Short mmCIF file of C-alpha atoms and ligand atoms in Angstrom, two decimals:
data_model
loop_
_atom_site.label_atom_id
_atom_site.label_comp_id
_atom_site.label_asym_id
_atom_site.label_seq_id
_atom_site.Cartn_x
_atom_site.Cartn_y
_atom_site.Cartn_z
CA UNK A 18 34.76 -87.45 -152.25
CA UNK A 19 37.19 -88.32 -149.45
CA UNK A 20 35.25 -90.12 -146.64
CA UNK A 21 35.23 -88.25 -143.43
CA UNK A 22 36.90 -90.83 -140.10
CA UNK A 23 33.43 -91.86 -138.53
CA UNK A 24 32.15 -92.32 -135.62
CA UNK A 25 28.45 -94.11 -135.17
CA UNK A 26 27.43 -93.17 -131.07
CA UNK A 27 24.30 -95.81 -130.68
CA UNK A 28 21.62 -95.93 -127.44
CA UNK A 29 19.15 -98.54 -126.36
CA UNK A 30 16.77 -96.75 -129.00
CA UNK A 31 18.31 -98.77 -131.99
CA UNK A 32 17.23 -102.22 -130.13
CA UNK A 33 13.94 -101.00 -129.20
CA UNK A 34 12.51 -102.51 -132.23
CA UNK A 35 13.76 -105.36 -131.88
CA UNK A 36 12.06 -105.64 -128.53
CA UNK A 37 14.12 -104.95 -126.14
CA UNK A 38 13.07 -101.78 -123.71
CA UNK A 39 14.98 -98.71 -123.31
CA UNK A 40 15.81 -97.25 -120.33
CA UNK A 41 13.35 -94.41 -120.23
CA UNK A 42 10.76 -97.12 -120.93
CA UNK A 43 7.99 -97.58 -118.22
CA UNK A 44 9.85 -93.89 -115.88
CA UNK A 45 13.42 -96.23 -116.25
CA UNK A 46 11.97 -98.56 -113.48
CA UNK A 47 12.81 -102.10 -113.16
CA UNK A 48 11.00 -103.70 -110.53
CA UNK A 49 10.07 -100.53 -108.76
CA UNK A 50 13.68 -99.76 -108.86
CA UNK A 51 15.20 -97.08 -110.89
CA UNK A 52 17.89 -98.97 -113.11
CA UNK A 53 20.25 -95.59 -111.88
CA UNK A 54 19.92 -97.40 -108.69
CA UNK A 55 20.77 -101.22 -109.76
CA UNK A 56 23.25 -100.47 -112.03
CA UNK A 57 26.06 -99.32 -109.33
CA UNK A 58 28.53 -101.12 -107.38
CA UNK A 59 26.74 -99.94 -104.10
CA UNK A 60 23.71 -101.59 -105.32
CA UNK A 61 25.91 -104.91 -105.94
CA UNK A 62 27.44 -104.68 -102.70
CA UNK A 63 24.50 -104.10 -101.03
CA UNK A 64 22.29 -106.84 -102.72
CA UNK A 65 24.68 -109.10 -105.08
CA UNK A 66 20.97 -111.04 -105.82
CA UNK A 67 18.45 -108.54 -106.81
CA UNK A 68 21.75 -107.12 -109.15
CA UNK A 69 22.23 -110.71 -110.25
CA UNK A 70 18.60 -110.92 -111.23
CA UNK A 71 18.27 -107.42 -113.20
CA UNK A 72 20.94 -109.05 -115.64
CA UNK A 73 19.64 -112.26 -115.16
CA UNK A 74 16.71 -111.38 -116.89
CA UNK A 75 18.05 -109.00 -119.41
CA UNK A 76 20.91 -112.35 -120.49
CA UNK A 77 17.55 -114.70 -121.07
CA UNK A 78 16.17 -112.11 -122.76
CA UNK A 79 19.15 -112.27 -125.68
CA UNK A 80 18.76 -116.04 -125.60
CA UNK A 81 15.11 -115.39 -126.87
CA UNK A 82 15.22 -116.43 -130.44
CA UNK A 83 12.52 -113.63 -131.25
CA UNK A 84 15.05 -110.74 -130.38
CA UNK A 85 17.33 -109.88 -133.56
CA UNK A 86 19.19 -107.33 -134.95
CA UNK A 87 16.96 -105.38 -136.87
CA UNK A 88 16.77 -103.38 -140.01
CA UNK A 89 19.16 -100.32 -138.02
CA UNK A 90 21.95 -102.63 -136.97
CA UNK A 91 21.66 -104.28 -140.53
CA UNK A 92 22.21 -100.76 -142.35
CA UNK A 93 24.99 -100.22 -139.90
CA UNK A 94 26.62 -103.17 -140.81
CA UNK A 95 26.72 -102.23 -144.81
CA UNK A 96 28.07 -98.82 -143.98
CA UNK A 97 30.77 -100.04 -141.78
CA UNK A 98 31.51 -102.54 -144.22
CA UNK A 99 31.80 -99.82 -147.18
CA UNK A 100 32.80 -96.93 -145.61
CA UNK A 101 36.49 -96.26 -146.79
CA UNK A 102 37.92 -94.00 -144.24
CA UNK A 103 38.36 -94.60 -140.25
CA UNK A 104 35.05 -95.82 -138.78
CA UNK A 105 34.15 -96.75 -135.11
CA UNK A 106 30.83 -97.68 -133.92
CA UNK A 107 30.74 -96.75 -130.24
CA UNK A 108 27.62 -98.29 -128.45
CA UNK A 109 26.45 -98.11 -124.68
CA UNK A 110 24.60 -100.82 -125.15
CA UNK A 111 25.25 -103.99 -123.50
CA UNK A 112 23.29 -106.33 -126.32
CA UNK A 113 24.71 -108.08 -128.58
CA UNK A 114 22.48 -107.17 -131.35
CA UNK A 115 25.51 -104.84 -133.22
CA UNK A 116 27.80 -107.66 -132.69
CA UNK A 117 25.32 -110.58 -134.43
CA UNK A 118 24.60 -108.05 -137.41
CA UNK A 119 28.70 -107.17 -137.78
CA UNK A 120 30.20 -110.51 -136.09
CA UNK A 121 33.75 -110.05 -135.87
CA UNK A 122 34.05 -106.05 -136.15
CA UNK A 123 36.84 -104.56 -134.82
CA UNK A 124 35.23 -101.47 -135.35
CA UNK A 125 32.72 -102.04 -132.90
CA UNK A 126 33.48 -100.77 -129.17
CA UNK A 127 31.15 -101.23 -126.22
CA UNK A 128 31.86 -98.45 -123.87
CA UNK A 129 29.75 -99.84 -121.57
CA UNK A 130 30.41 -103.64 -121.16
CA UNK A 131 28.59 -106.67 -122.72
CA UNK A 132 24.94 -108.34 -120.60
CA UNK A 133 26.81 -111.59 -122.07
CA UNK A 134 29.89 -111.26 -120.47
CA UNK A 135 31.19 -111.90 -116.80
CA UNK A 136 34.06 -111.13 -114.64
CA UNK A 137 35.66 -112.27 -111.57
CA UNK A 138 36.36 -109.50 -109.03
CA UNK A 139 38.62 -112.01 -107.24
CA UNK A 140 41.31 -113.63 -110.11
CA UNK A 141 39.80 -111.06 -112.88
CA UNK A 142 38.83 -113.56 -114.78
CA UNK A 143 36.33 -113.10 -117.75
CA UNK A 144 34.54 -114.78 -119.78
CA UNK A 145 31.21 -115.01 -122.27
CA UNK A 146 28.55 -116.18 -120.20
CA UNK A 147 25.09 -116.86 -121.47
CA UNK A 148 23.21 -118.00 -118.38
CA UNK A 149 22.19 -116.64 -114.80
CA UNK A 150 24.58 -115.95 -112.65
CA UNK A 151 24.48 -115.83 -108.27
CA UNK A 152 26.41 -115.51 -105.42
CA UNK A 153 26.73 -119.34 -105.01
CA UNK A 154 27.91 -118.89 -108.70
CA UNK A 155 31.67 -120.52 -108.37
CA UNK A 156 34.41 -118.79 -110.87
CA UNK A 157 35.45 -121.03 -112.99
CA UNK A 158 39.24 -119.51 -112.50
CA UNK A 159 39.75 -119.29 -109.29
CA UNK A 160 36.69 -121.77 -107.82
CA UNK A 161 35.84 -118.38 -105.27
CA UNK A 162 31.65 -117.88 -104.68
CA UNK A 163 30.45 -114.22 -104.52
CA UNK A 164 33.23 -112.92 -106.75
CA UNK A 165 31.79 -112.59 -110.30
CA UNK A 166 29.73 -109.68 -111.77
CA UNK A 167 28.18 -108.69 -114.97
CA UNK A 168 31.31 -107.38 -116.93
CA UNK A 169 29.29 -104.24 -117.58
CA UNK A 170 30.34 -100.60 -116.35
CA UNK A 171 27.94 -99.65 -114.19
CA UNK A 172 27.34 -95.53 -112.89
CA UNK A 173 30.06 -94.42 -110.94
CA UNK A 174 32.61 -96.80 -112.82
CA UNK A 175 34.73 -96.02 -116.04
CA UNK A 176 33.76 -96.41 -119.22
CA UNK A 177 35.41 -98.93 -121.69
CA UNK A 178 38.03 -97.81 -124.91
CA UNK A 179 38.18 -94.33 -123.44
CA UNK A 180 41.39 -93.63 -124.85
CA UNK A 181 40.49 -95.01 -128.04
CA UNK A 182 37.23 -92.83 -128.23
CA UNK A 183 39.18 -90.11 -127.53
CA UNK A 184 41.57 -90.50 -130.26
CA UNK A 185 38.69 -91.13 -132.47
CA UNK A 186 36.94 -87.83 -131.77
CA UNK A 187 40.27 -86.09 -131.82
CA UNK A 188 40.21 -86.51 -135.83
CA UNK A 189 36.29 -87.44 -136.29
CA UNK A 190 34.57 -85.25 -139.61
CA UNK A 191 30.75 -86.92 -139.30
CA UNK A 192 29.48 -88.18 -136.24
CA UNK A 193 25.97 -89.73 -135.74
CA UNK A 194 24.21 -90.61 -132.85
CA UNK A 195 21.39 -92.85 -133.26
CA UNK A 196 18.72 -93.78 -130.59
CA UNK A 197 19.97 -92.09 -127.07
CA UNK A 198 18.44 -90.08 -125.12
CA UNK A 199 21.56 -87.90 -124.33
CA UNK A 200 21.23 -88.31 -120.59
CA UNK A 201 24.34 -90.33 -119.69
CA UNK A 202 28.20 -89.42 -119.84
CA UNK A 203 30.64 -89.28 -121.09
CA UNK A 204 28.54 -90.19 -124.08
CA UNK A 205 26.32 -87.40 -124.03
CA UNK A 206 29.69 -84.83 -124.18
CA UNK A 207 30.85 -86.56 -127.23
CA UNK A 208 28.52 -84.08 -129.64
CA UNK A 209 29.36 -80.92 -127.80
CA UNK A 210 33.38 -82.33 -127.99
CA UNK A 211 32.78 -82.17 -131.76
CA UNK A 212 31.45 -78.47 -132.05
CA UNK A 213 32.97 -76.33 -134.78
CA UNK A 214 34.83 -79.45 -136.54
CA UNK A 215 32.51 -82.11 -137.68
CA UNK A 216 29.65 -82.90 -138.88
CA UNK A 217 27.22 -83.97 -136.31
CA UNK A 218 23.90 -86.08 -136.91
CA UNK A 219 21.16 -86.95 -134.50
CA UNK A 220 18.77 -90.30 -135.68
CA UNK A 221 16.39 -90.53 -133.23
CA UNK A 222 12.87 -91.31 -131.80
CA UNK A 223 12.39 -87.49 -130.53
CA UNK A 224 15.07 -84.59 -129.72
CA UNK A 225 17.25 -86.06 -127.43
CA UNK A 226 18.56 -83.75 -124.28
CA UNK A 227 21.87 -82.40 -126.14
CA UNK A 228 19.60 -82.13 -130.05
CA UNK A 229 20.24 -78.36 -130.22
CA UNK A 230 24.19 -79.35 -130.68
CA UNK A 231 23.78 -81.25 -133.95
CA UNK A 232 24.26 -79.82 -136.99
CA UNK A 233 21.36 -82.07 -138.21
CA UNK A 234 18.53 -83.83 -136.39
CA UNK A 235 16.63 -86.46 -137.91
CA UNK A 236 13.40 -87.90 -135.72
CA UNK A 237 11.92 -91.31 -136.91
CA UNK A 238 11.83 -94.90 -135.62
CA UNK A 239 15.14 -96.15 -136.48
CA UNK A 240 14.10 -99.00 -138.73
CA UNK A 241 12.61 -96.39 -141.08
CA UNK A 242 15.06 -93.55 -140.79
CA UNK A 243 18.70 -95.35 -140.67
CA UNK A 244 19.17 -97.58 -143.44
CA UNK A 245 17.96 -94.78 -146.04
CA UNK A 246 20.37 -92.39 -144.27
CA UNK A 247 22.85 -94.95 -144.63
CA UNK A 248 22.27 -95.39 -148.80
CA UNK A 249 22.59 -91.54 -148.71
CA UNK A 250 25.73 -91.34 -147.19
CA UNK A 251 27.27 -94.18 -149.10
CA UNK A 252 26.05 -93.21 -152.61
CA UNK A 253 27.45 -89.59 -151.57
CA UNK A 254 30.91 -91.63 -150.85
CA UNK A 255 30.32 -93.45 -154.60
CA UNK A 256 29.89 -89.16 -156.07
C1 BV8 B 317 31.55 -92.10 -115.23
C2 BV8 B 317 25.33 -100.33 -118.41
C3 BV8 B 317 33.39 -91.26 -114.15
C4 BV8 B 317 24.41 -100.70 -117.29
C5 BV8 B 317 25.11 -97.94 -118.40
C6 BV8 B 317 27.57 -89.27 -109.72
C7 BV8 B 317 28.53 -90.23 -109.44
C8 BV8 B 317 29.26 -90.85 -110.45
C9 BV8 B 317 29.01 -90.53 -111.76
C10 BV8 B 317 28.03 -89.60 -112.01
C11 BV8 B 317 27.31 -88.96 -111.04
N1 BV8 B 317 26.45 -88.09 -111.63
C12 BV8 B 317 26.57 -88.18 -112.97
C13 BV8 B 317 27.53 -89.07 -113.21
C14 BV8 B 317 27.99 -89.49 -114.47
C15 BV8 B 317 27.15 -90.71 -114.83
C16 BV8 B 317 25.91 -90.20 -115.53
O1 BV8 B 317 26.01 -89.71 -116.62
N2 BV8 B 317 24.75 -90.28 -114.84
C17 BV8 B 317 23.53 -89.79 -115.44
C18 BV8 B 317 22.34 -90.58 -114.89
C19 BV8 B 317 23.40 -88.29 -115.13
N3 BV8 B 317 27.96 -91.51 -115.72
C20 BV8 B 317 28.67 -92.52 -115.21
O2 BV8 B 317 28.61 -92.89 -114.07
C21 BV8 B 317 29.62 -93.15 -116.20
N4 BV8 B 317 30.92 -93.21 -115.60
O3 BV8 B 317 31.11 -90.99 -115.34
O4 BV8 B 317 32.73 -92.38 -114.68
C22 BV8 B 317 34.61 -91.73 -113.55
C23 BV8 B 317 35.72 -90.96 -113.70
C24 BV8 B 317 36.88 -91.39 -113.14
C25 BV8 B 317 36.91 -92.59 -112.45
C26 BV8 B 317 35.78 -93.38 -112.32
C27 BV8 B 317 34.60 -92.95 -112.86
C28 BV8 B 317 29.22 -94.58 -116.51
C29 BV8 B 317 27.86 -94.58 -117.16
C30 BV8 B 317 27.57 -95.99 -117.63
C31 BV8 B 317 26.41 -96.55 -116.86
N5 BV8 B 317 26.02 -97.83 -117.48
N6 BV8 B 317 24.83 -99.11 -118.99
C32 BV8 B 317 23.22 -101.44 -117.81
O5 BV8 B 317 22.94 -101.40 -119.02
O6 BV8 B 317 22.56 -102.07 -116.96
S1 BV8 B 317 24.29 -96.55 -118.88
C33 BV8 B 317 22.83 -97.05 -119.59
O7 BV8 B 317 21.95 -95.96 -119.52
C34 BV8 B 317 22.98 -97.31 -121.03
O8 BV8 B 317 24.14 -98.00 -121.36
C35 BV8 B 317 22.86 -95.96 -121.65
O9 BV8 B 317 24.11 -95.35 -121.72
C36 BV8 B 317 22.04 -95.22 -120.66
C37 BV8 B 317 20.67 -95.03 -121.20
O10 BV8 B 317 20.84 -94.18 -122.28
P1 BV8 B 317 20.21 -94.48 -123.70
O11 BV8 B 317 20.95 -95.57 -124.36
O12 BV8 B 317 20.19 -93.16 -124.35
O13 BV8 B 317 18.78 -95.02 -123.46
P2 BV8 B 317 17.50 -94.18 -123.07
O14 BV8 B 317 16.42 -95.13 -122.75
O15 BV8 B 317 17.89 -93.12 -122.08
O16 BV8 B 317 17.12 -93.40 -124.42
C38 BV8 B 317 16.66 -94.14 -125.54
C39 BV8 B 317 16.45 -93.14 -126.65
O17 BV8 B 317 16.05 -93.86 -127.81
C40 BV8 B 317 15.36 -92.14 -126.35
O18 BV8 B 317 15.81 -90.84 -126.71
C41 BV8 B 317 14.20 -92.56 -127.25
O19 BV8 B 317 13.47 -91.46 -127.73
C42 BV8 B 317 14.93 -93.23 -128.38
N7 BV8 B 317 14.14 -94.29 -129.03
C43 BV8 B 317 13.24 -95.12 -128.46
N8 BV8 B 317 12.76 -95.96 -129.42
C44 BV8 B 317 13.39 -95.64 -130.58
C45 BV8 B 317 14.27 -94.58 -130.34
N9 BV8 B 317 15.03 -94.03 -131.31
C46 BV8 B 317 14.90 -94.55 -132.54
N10 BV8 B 317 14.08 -95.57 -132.87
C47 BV8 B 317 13.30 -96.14 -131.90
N11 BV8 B 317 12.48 -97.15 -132.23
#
């Protein structure tokens, strides 16, 4: 059977089990703050630490040699690997768990920026950056303090690969979306984008906002309920 081009949408519900919280975990509040609320440029503008610390944390957190990919980003990684037509894996998340269990993937596409990378608003430089960052922090292009962010798109700001999304739903046959809650866009369009010409999967936790679109909705932890999707799709491929 001719394989369908692919596209994998993933959420922050594919690295809960590997213990790192979603955003609708404890009411989305960090600190008392909603993270709709940190995660802007007003927020940065208005207090470059408190920002600095909300990713602060969240970098350590990947440095913590307990936090993995898990069994999800694993099975992800053999279908991407096998699948034999055009595959993209978009993710919002801003881990790096999809890139440590596919290193080197160009098929992998974080529409919403990387927690391990930084950028100067000054000189533009970026760079990976594993530690904490501040205002005091000096860019190591251009030696200015108070210029460099989290390279991450925050709300308000526009998402990353648009254009390559775009072109990627414009001819996509099967789409899953796997552990998101359906609440943010322009991810949450992509499924009603795909009405009427692909095939459309939801793996999650519970019905996400936008379930009703899919042609097929599959609840489950994603540890349990990905990788044997994944042998079913790939054994269909083998048919
Ligand atoms: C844009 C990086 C336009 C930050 C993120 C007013 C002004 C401006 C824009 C807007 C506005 N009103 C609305 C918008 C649009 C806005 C938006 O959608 N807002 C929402 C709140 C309504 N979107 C934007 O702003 C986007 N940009 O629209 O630009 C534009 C146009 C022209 C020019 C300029 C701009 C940018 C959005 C990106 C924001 N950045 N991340 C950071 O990480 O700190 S979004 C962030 O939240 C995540 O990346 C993710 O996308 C989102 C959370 O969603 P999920 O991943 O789904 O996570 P969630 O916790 O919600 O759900 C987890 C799911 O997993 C649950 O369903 C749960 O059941 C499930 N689950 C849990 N455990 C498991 C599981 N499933 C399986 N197994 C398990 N074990």
């Amino acid at each position: 059977m001719s394989a369908p081009p692919l596209i994998v949408l993933t959420g922050a519900g594919i690295s809960a089990e590997s213990g790192l919280a979603t955003f609708r975990d404890n009411n989305g509040l960090w600190e008392r703050h909603r993270v709709e609320a940190v995660a802007t440029p007003e927020a940065f503008a208005r207090d470059p630490a408190l920002v600095h610390r909300f990713y602060n944390a969240r970098r350590a957190q990947l440095a913590d040699p307990a936090i993995r990919p898990n069994a999800a980003h694993h099975a992800l990684a053999r279908l991407f690997a096998a699948w034999p037509g055009p595959a993209l894996l978009v993710t919002q998340n801003v881990d790096d768990l999809h890139d440590r269990a596919m290193p080197g993937s160009a098929a992998l596409l974080h529409m919403h920026g990387e927690l391990k990378k930084i950028r100067c608003t000054g000189c533009g430089h970026g760079r990976e950056w594993a530690g904490d960052l501040s205002p005091q922090t000096p860019c190591p292009g251009c030696a200015a303090t108070g210029t460099l962010r989290p390279d991450i798109v925050w709300f308000g700001e526009m998402p990353l690969g648009m254009e390559r999304i775009e072109a990627a739903l414009h001819s996509c046959g099967l789409f899953l979306s796997i552990g998101t809650s359906g609440q943010v866009y322009p991810a949450a369009g992509f499924c009603a984008a795909l009405r009427g010409r692909a095939r459309t999967v939801e793996l999650n936790l519970e019905p996400s906002l936008g379930s009703h679109l899919f042609s097929e909705a599959i609840q489950g932890k994603a540890t349990e309920i990905v990788p044997g999707y994944v042998e079913t799709l790939l054994s269909k491929q083998k048919q």
